[in-house]
PDB file of C-alpha atoms and ligand atoms in Angstrom:
ATOM      1  CA  MET A   1     -12.135 -38.020  22.142  1.00 42.00           C
ATOM      2  CA  VAL A   2     -11.285 -34.499  21.435  1.00 45.00           C
ATOM      3  CA  SER A   3     -11.076 -33.951  25.151  1.00 43.00           C
ATOM      4  CA  ASP A   4      -8.236 -36.604  25.457  1.00 42.00           C
ATOM      5  CA  ALA A   5      -6.409 -35.053  22.576  1.00 42.00           C
ATOM      6  CA  MET A   6      -6.597 -31.598  24.110  1.00 44.00           C
ATOM      7  CA  SER A   7      -5.290 -32.844  27.442  1.00 39.00           C
ATOM      8  CA  THR A   8      -2.573 -35.127  26.145  1.00 43.00           C
ATOM      9  CA  GLY A   9      -1.408 -33.042  23.229  1.00 49.00           C
ATOM     10  CA  THR A  10      -0.033 -36.316  21.700  1.00 47.00           C
ATOM     11  CA  ASP A  11      -2.807 -36.746  19.294  1.00 54.00           C
ATOM     12  CA  MET A  12      -1.774 -35.695  15.807  1.00 63.00           C
ATOM     13  CA  PRO A  13      -3.754 -34.386  12.726  1.00 80.00           C
ATOM     14  CA  GLY A  14      -4.077 -36.985  10.053  1.00 88.00           C
ATOM     15  CA  GLU A  15      -1.861 -38.220   7.246  1.00 93.00           C
ATOM     16  CA  ILE A  16       1.185 -36.028   6.242  1.00 96.00           C
ATOM     17  CA  LEU A  17       0.393 -34.397   2.915  1.00 97.00           C
ATOM     18  CA  LEU A  18       3.820 -32.419   2.736  1.00 98.00           C
ATOM     19  CA  SER A  19       6.778 -33.232   4.556  1.00 98.00           C
ATOM     20  CA  LYS A  20       9.156 -30.753   6.135  1.00 98.00           C
ATOM     21  CA  GLU A  21      11.917 -31.926   3.561  1.00 98.00           C
ATOM     22  CA  ARG A  22       9.389 -31.466   0.669  1.00 98.00           C
ATOM     23  CA  ILE A  23       8.351 -27.902   1.919  1.00 98.00           C
ATOM     24  CA  ALA A  24      12.103 -26.879   2.504  1.00 98.00           C
ATOM     25  CA  GLU A  25      12.974 -28.070  -1.162  1.00 98.00           C
ATOM     26  CA  ARG A  26      10.038 -26.086  -2.753  1.00 98.00           C
ATOM     27  CA  VAL A  27      10.538 -23.107  -0.602  1.00 98.00           C
ATOM     28  CA  ALA A  28      14.219 -22.949  -1.664  1.00 98.00           C
ATOM     29  CA  GLU A  29      13.212 -23.212  -5.366  1.00 98.00           C
ATOM     30  CA  LEU A  30      10.663 -20.273  -4.906  1.00 98.00           C
ATOM     31  CA  GLY A  31      13.327 -18.298  -3.249  1.00 98.00           C
ATOM     32  CA  HIS A  32      15.593 -18.957  -6.190  1.00 98.00           C
ATOM     33  CA  ASP A  33      12.958 -17.962  -8.630  1.00 98.00           C
ATOM     34  CA  ILE A  34      12.157 -14.631  -6.804  1.00 98.00           C
ATOM     35  CA  THR A  35      15.818 -13.811  -6.486  1.00 98.00           C
ATOM     36  CA  ARG A  36      16.146 -14.216 -10.224  1.00 98.00           C
ATOM     37  CA  ASP A  37      12.883 -12.378 -11.158  1.00 98.00           C
ATOM     38  CA  TYR A  38      13.746  -9.337  -8.829  1.00 98.00           C
ATOM     39  CA  ALA A  39      17.389  -9.048  -9.494  1.00 98.00           C
ATOM     40  CA  GLY A  40      18.488  -5.556  -8.948  1.00 97.00           C
ATOM     41  CA  GLU A  41      15.416  -4.735  -6.921  1.00 98.00           C
ATOM     42  CA  ALA A  42      14.583  -4.435  -3.122  1.00 98.00           C
ATOM     43  CA  PRO A  43      11.260  -6.165  -2.965  1.00 98.00           C
ATOM     44  CA  LEU A  44       8.900  -5.855  -0.129  1.00 98.00           C
ATOM     45  CA  LEU A  45       7.439  -9.124   1.091  1.00 98.00           C
ATOM     46  CA  VAL A  46       3.918  -8.484   2.554  1.00 98.00           C
ATOM     47  CA  GLY A  47       2.876 -11.447   4.790  1.00 98.00           C
ATOM     48  CA  VAL A  48      -0.886 -12.049   5.552  1.00 96.00           C
ATOM     49  CA  LEU A  49      -1.026 -12.995   9.284  1.00 95.00           C
ATOM     50  CA  LYS A  50      -1.435 -15.246  10.859  1.00 94.00           C
ATOM     51  CA  GLY A  51      -1.200 -18.238   8.576  1.00 96.00           C
ATOM     52  CA  ALA A  52       1.783 -16.888   6.473  1.00 98.00           C
ATOM     53  CA  PHE A  53       4.217 -16.292   9.188  1.00 98.00           C
ATOM     54  CA  VAL A  54       6.096 -19.630   9.012  1.00 98.00           C
ATOM     55  CA  PHE A  55       6.167 -19.647   5.280  1.00 98.00           C
ATOM     56  CA  MET A  56       7.261 -15.959   5.268  1.00 98.00           C
ATOM     57  CA  ALA A  57      10.226 -16.757   7.684  1.00 98.00           C
ATOM     58  CA  ASP A  58      11.550 -19.535   5.543  1.00 98.00           C
ATOM     59  CA  LEU A  59      10.888 -17.744   2.170  1.00 98.00           C
ATOM     60  CA  ALA A  60      12.600 -14.533   3.048  1.00 98.00           C
ATOM     61  CA  ARG A  61      15.744 -16.488   4.202  1.00 98.00           C
ATOM     62  CA  ALA A  62      15.689 -18.177   0.743  1.00 98.00           C
ATOM     63  CA  VAL A  63      15.811 -14.801  -1.244  1.00 98.00           C
ATOM     64  CA  ASP A  64      19.252 -13.575  -1.881  1.00 98.00           C
ATOM     65  CA  LEU A  65      18.310  -9.684  -2.131  1.00 98.00           C
ATOM     66  CA  PRO A  66      18.072  -6.729   0.077  1.00 98.00           C
ATOM     67  CA  LEU A  67      14.408  -7.326   0.671  1.00 98.00           C
ATOM     68  CA  GLU A  68      12.055  -5.876   3.272  1.00 98.00           C
ATOM     69  CA  VAL A  69       9.182  -7.475   5.048  1.00 98.00           C
ATOM     70  CA  ASP A  70       5.936  -6.019   6.538  1.00 98.00           C
ATOM     71  CA  PHE A  71       2.735  -7.810   7.613  1.00 98.00           C
ATOM     72  CA  MET A  72      -0.956  -7.392   7.457  1.00 97.00           C
ATOM     73  CA  ALA A  73      -3.750  -9.046   9.291  1.00 95.00           C
ATOM     74  CA  VAL A  74      -7.155  -9.502   7.940  1.00 90.00           C
ATOM     75  CA  SER A  75     -10.432 -10.998   9.070  1.00 84.00           C
ATOM     76  CA  SER A  76     -13.162 -12.004   6.821  1.00 74.00           C
ATOM     77  CA  TYR A  77     -16.781 -11.462   7.640  1.00 65.00           C
ATOM     78  CA  GLY A  78     -19.135 -14.459   7.338  1.00 58.00           C
ATOM     79  CA  ASN A  79     -18.723 -17.848   8.991  1.00 56.00           C
ATOM     80  CA  ALA A  80     -15.604 -19.520   9.972  1.00 55.00           C
ATOM     81  CA  THR A  81     -15.304 -22.026   7.327  1.00 55.00           C
ATOM     82  CA  ARG A  82     -16.208 -20.154   4.045  1.00 59.00           C
ATOM     83  CA  THR A  83     -14.854 -16.471   3.355  1.00 60.00           C
ATOM     84  CA  SER A  84     -17.428 -14.011   2.235  1.00 64.00           C
ATOM     85  CA  GLY A  85     -15.108 -11.968   0.219  1.00 68.00           C
ATOM     86  CA  VAL A  86     -15.556  -9.104   2.611  1.00 75.00           C
ATOM     87  CA  VAL A  87     -12.325  -8.549   4.305  1.00 83.00           C
ATOM     88  CA  ARG A  88     -11.629  -6.169   7.277  1.00 88.00           C
ATOM     89  CA  ILE A  89      -8.020  -5.032   7.661  1.00 92.00           C
ATOM     90  CA  VAL A  90      -7.175  -5.724  11.422  1.00 93.00           C
ATOM     91  CA  LYS A  91      -3.542  -4.595  11.056  1.00 96.00           C
ATOM     92  CA  ASP A  92      -2.337  -2.385   8.286  1.00 97.00           C
ATOM     93  CA  LEU A  93       0.906  -2.134   6.768  1.00 97.00           C
ATOM     94  CA  ASP A  94       3.633   0.129   8.381  1.00 95.00           C
ATOM     95  CA  VAL A  95       5.322   1.004   4.996  1.00 96.00           C
ATOM     96  CA  ASP A  96       4.066   3.155   2.151  1.00 97.00           C
ATOM     97  CA  LEU A  97       3.624   1.010  -1.086  1.00 98.00           C
ATOM     98  CA  SER A  98       4.274   3.800  -3.770  1.00 98.00           C
ATOM     99  CA  GLY A  99       6.778   2.659  -6.214  1.00 97.00           C
ATOM    100  CA  ARG A 100       7.804  -0.450  -4.366  1.00 98.00           C
ATOM    101  CA  HIS A 101       7.864  -3.939  -5.854  1.00 98.00           C
ATOM    102  CA  VAL A 102       5.345  -5.802  -3.513  1.00 98.00           C
ATOM    103  CA  LEU A 103       5.096  -9.609  -3.251  1.00 98.00           C
ATOM    104  CA  VAL A 104       2.092 -10.852  -1.229  1.00 98.00           C
ATOM    105  CA  VAL A 105       2.991 -13.862   0.788  1.00 98.00           C
ATOM    106  CA  GLU A 106      -0.006 -16.087   1.532  1.00 97.00           C
ATOM    107  CA  ASP A 107      -0.396 -19.578   3.202  1.00 97.00           C
ATOM    108  CA  ILE A 108      -3.287 -20.843   1.253  1.00 96.00           C
ATOM    109  CA  ILE A 109      -5.766 -19.765  -1.567  1.00 95.00           C
ATOM    110  CA  ASP A 110      -9.156 -21.396  -1.287  1.00 92.00           C
ATOM    111  CA  SER A 111     -11.697 -19.433  -2.899  1.00 90.00           C
ATOM    112  CA  GLY A 112      -9.354 -16.539  -3.619  1.00 91.00           C
ATOM    113  CA  LEU A 113     -11.739 -13.937  -2.270  1.00 89.00           C
ATOM    114  CA  THR A 114      -9.414 -12.869   0.542  1.00 90.00           C
ATOM    115  CA  LEU A 115      -6.620 -12.375  -1.833  1.00 92.00           C
ATOM    116  CA  ASN A 116      -8.664 -10.561  -4.625  1.00 91.00           C
ATOM    117  CA  TYR A 117      -9.896  -7.943  -1.885  1.00 91.00           C
ATOM    118  CA  LEU A 118      -6.335  -7.709  -0.723  1.00 94.00           C
ATOM    119  CA  ARG A 119      -5.031  -7.200  -4.062  1.00 95.00           C
ATOM    120  CA  ARG A 120      -7.428  -4.434  -5.103  1.00 94.00           C
ATOM    121  CA  ASN A 121      -6.697  -2.641  -1.722  1.00 95.00           C
ATOM    122  CA  LEU A 122      -2.944  -2.808  -2.204  1.00 97.00           C
ATOM    123  CA  ARG A 123      -2.992  -1.947  -5.912  1.00 97.00           C
ATOM    124  CA  SER A 124      -4.834   1.394  -4.948  1.00 97.00           C
ATOM    125  CA  ARG A 125      -1.673   2.278  -2.957  1.00 98.00           C
ATOM    126  CA  GLY A 126       0.499   2.692  -6.086  1.00 98.00           C
ATOM    127  CA  PRO A 127       3.158  -0.088  -6.020  1.00 98.00           C
ATOM    128  CA  ALA A 128       5.545  -0.338  -8.903  1.00 98.00           C
ATOM    129  CA  SER A 129       4.400  -4.076  -9.135  1.00 98.00           C
ATOM    130  CA  LEU A 130       2.194  -6.410  -7.183  1.00 98.00           C
ATOM    131  CA  GLU A 131       2.496 -10.144  -7.303  1.00 98.00           C
ATOM    132  CA  VAL A 132       1.499 -13.066  -5.116  1.00 97.00           C
ATOM    133  CA  CYS A 133       3.474 -16.138  -3.664  1.00 98.00           C
ATOM    134  CA  ALA A 134       1.198 -18.589  -2.235  1.00 98.00           C
ATOM    135  CA  LEU A 135       2.390 -21.645  -0.564  1.00 98.00           C
ATOM    136  CA  LEU A 136      -0.755 -23.838  -1.120  1.00 97.00           C
ATOM    137  CA  VAL A 137      -3.503 -23.464  -3.776  1.00 96.00           C
ATOM    138  CA  ARG A 138      -6.721 -25.684  -3.235  1.00 94.00           C
ATOM    139  CA  SER A 139      -7.456 -27.117  -6.728  1.00 85.00           C
ATOM    140  CA  GLY A 140     -10.596 -26.234  -8.295  1.00 82.00           C
ATOM    141  CA  ARG A 141     -12.129 -23.718  -5.745  1.00 79.00           C
ATOM    142  CA  GLN A 142     -11.646 -20.582  -7.494  1.00 78.00           C
ATOM    143  CA  ALA A 143     -14.281 -18.865  -9.712  1.00 70.00           C
ATOM    144  CA  ASP A 144     -11.805 -16.689 -11.622  1.00 74.00           C
ATOM    145  CA  GLU A 145      -8.326 -17.199 -12.810  1.00 77.00           C
ATOM    146  CA  LEU A 146      -6.217 -15.890 -10.118  1.00 83.00           C
ATOM    147  CA  ASP A 147      -2.987 -14.876 -11.689  1.00 88.00           C
ATOM    148  CA  LEU A 148      -0.739 -16.324  -8.962  1.00 94.00           C
ATOM    149  CA  ARG A 149       3.137 -15.538 -10.011  1.00 97.00           C
ATOM    150  CA  TYR A 150       4.399 -18.186  -7.554  1.00 98.00           C
ATOM    151  CA  VAL A 151       2.781 -21.301  -6.275  1.00 97.00           C
ATOM    152  CA  GLY A 152       4.382 -23.847  -3.809  1.00 98.00           C
ATOM    153  CA  PHE A 153       1.969 -26.754  -4.241  1.00 98.00           C
ATOM    154  CA  GLU A 154      -1.648 -27.399  -5.451  1.00 96.00           C
ATOM    155  CA  ILE A 155      -3.394 -29.444  -2.902  1.00 96.00           C
ATOM    156  CA  PRO A 156      -6.742 -31.463  -2.904  1.00 93.00           C
ATOM    157  CA  PRO A 157      -9.807 -30.421  -1.275  1.00 91.00           C
ATOM    158  CA  ASP A 158      -8.928 -31.562   2.266  1.00 91.00           C
ATOM    159  CA  PHE A 159      -8.516 -29.210   5.093  1.00 93.00           C
ATOM    160  CA  VAL A 160      -4.977 -28.881   6.185  1.00 96.00           C
ATOM    161  CA  VAL A 161      -2.991 -27.797   9.056  1.00 96.00           C
ATOM    162  CA  GLY A 162       0.687 -27.142  10.102  1.00 97.00           C
ATOM    163  CA  TYR A 163       3.452 -25.016   8.857  1.00 98.00           C
ATOM    164  CA  GLY A 164       1.653 -21.939   9.888  1.00 98.00           C
ATOM    165  CA  LEU A 165      -2.017 -23.124   9.067  1.00 97.00           C
ATOM    166  CA  ASP A 166      -4.383 -23.732  11.931  1.00 95.00           C
ATOM    167  CA  VAL A 167      -7.722 -25.144  12.934  1.00 93.00           C
ATOM    168  CA  ALA A 168      -9.165 -22.998  15.747  1.00 92.00           C
ATOM    169  CA  GLU A 169      -5.580 -21.479  16.235  1.00 94.00           C
ATOM    170  CA  ARG A 170      -3.954 -24.908  16.838  1.00 95.00           C
ATOM    171  CA  TYR A 171      -1.353 -26.896  14.983  1.00 96.00           C
ATOM    172  CA  ARG A 172       0.521 -23.770  13.438  1.00 97.00           C
ATOM    173  CA  ASN A 173       3.741 -25.113  14.842  1.00 97.00           C
ATOM    174  CA  LEU A 174       3.739 -28.492  13.114  1.00 97.00           C
ATOM    175  CA  PRO A 175       6.794 -28.691  10.890  1.00 97.00           C
ATOM    176  CA  HIS A 176       4.900 -30.544   8.085  1.00 98.00           C
ATOM    177  CA  ILE A 177       1.516 -30.129   6.472  1.00 98.00           C
ATOM    178  CA  ALA A 178      -0.980 -32.727   7.389  1.00 97.00           C
ATOM    179  CA  ARG A 179      -4.797 -33.395   6.465  1.00 95.00           C
ATOM    180  CA  PHE A 180      -6.866 -32.418   9.431  1.00 92.00           C
ATOM    181  CA  GLU A 181      -9.119 -35.187  10.553  1.00 82.00           C
ATOM    182  CA  PRO A 182     -11.067 -34.972  13.803  1.00 70.00           C
ATOM    183  CA  ALA A 183      -9.900 -37.445  16.334  1.00 64.00           C
ATOM    184  CA  THR A 184     -11.607 -40.962  16.170  1.00 60.00           C
ATOM    185  CA  PRO A 185     -12.144 -42.773  19.485  1.00 57.00           C
ATOM    186  CA  GLY A 186      -9.765 -45.671  20.001  1.00 52.00           C
ATOM    187  CA  ALA A 187      -7.467 -44.620  17.300  1.00 47.00           C
TER     188      ALA A 187
HETATM  189  P1  IMP B 201     -10.182 -17.733   0.664  1.00 50.75           P
HETATM  190  O1  IMP B 201     -10.543 -16.277   0.909  1.00 50.75           O
HETATM  191  O2  IMP B 201     -11.450 -18.741   0.463  1.00 50.75           O
HETATM  192  O3  IMP B 201      -9.193 -18.137  -0.342  1.00 50.75           O
HETATM  193  O4  IMP B 201      -9.658 -18.225   1.922  1.00 50.75           O
HETATM  194  C1  IMP B 201      -8.147 -18.289   2.403  1.00 50.75           C
HETATM  195  C2  IMP B 201      -7.892 -18.223   3.755  1.00 50.75           C
HETATM  196  O5  IMP B 201      -8.693 -19.261   4.626  1.00 50.75           O
HETATM  197  C3  IMP B 201      -6.494 -18.551   4.236  1.00 50.75           C
HETATM  198  O6  IMP B 201      -5.704 -17.518   4.224  1.00 50.75           O
HETATM  199  C4  IMP B 201      -6.549 -19.449   5.513  1.00 50.75           C
HETATM  200  O7  IMP B 201      -6.495 -18.561   6.716  1.00 50.75           O
HETATM  201  C5  IMP B 201      -7.919 -19.972   5.496  1.00 50.75           C
HETATM  202  N1  IMP B 201      -8.032 -21.521   5.072  1.00 50.75           N
HETATM  203  C6  IMP B 201      -8.459 -21.970   3.914  1.00 50.75           C
HETATM  204  N2  IMP B 201      -8.167 -23.313   3.832  1.00 50.75           N
HETATM  205  C7  IMP B 201      -7.561 -23.716   4.996  1.00 50.75           C
HETATM  206  C8  IMP B 201      -7.024 -24.971   5.283  1.00 50.75           C
HETATM  207  O8  IMP B 201      -7.163 -25.906   4.842  1.00 50.75           O
HETATM  208  N3  IMP B 201      -6.346 -24.940   6.562  1.00 50.75           N
HETATM  209  C9  IMP B 201      -6.303 -23.618   7.367  1.00 50.75           C
HETATM  210  N4  IMP B 201      -6.733 -22.463   7.099  1.00 50.75           N
HETATM  211  C10 IMP B 201      -7.456 -22.401   5.682  1.00 50.75           C
HETATM  212 MG1   MG B 202      -6.617 -19.152   9.179  1.00 50.75          MG
END
């Protein structure tokens, strides 16, 4: 039962989709690509809270450049499971983007609506360049071509948790990424 899982804390989400070793390997590759592509620059990594906080911490340490980090928090209007595309900025950036090479760091792209809103908003602030690094992209869910410069993994439609991703604010601290399956009695 859900209440047992909550009280013992030993109940785990479902099957591991991406192990911590596989994530680490891919993050190292992404860091290498970013280091090569931004050679000679000091990019600004913009993490989208809260989901991107773990990925951001690992990615930033995999990039061998004099980078800066900043964070934004957004909340989307509409119900909890589907974003409406109308996004409210809950915490804005501290730094000015004009002339900066900005790399948006996202946990997961589902419909792409959140990202498209963010991109329009950030572009209006006059960055020298604006690219996206998404750890996960859910296949076949985006209406438009998204133009994502860096993608960690494409994943199937299942809801996932761990490595920063939550369900109702839980499981962000799992070191791996797992399918989320509600607890089954007797399992
Ligand atoms: P989009 O606007 O539909 O692309 O929604 C993206 C946002 O929804 C992400 O930044 C996550 O916060 C959340 N999200 C989408 N799928 C998942 C999931 O499988 N696990 C946890 N959060 C998710
Ligand atoms: Mg979330």
